[in-house]
Short mmCIF file of C-alpha atoms and ligand atoms in Angstrom, two decimals:
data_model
loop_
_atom_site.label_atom_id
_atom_site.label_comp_id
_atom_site.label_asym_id
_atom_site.label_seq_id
_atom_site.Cartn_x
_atom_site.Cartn_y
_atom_site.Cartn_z
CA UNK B 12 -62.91 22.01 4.39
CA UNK B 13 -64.30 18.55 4.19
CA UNK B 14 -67.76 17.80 5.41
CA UNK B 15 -67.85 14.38 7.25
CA UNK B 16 -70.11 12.29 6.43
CA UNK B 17 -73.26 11.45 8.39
CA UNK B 18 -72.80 7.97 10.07
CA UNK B 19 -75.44 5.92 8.56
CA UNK B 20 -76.61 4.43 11.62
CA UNK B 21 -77.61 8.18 12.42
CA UNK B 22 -79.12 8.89 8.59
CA UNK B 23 -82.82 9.22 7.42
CA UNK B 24 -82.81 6.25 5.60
CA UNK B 25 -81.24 3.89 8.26
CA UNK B 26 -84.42 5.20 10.55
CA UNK B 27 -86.68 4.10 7.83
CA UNK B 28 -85.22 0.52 7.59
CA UNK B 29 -87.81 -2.31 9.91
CA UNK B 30 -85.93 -5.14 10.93
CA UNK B 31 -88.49 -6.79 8.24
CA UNK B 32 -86.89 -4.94 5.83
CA UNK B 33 -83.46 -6.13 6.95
CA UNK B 34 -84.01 -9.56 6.98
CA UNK B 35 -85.96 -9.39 3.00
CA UNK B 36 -82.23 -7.65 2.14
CA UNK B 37 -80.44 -9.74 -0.25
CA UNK B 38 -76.80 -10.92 1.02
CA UNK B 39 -75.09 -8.48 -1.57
CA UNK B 40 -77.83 -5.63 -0.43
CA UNK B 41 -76.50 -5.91 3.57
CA UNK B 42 -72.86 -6.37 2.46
CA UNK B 43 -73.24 -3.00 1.04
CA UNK B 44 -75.47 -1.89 3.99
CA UNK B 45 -72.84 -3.07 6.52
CA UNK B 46 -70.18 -1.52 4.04
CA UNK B 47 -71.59 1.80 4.68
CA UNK B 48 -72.65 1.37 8.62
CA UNK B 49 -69.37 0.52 8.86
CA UNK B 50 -67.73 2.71 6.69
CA UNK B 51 -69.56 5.79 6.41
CA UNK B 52 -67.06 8.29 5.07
CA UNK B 53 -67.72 5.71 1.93
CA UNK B 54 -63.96 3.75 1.58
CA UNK B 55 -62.90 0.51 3.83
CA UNK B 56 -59.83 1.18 5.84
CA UNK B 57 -57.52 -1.43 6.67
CA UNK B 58 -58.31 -2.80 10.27
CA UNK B 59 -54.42 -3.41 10.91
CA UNK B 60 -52.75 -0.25 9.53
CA UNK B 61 -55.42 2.23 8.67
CA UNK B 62 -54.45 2.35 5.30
CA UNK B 63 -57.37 3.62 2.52
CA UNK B 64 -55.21 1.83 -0.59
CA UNK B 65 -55.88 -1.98 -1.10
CA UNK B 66 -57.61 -3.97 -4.09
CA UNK B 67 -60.83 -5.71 -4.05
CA UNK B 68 -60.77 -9.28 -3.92
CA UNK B 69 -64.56 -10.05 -5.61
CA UNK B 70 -65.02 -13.93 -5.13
CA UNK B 71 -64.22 -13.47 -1.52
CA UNK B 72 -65.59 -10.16 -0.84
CA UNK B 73 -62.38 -9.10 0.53
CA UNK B 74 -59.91 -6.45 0.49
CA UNK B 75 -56.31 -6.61 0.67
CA UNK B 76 -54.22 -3.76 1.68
CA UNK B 77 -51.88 -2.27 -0.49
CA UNK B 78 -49.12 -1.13 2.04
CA UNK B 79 -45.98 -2.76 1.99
CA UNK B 80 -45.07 -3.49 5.23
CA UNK B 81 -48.71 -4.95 5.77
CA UNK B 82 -50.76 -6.77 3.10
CA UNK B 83 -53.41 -7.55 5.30
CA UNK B 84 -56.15 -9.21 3.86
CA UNK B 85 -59.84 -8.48 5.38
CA UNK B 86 -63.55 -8.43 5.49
CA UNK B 87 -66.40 -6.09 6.19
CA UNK B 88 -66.61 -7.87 9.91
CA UNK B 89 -62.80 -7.80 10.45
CA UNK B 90 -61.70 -6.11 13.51
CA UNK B 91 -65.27 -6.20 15.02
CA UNK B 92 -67.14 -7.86 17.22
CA UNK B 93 -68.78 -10.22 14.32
CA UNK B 94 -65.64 -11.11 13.17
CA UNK B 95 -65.29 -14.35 14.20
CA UNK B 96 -69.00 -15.32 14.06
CA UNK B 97 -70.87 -16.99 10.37
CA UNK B 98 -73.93 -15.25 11.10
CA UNK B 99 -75.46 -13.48 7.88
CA UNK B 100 -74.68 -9.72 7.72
CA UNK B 101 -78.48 -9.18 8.09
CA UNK B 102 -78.25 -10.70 11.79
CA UNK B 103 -75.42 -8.37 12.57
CA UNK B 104 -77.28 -5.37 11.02
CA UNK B 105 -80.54 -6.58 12.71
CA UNK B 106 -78.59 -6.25 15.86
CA UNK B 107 -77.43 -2.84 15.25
CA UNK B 108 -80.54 -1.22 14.32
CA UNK B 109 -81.89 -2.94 17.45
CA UNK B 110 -79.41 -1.12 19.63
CA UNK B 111 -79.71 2.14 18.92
CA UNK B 112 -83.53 2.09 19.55
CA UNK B 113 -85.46 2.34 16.12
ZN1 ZN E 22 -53.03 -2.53 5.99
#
């Protein structure tokens, strides 16, 4: 049996984090925040396939799916709603934690 992973928006320390706290976050710190709001069972999926098998693309903070009859390449934001906005990830995680009420 496989426990499932709390959803971090729903965790102890997510309730602890001000929005002060979000905006002092380094850009690396709310990648890896968003990372994990986003993906809380702990590995990105592939937006376009589902697929949990792709290679990290570093420079561009990117991943790029391994499956062959896909290839996609994407980002923490793709296939949400801040995908197509430049905000930084602290806006978009300033948002969240402001809509669920903390
Ligand atoms: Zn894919």
């Amino acid at each position: 049996m496989t426990i499932k992973k709390q959803h971090f928006l729903l965790s102890a320390s997510a309730r602890t984090l001000s929005l002060r706290k979000i905006f002092q976050l380094t850009p690396d710190e709310s990648f890896e925040l968003f990372k994990e709001a986003r993906w809380p069972q702990g590995k990105p999926v592939c937006p376009h396939c589902g697929c949990e098998h792709h290679y990290y693309l570093k420079t561009r903070k990117q991943w790029c799916c391994k499956d062959k009859d896909c290839g996609h390449t994407f980002s923490v934001t793709s296939g949400t709603i801040f995908s197509s906005h430049k905000l930084p990830l602290s806006v978009y995680l300033a948002a969240l934690i402001s809509l669920i009420g903390f």
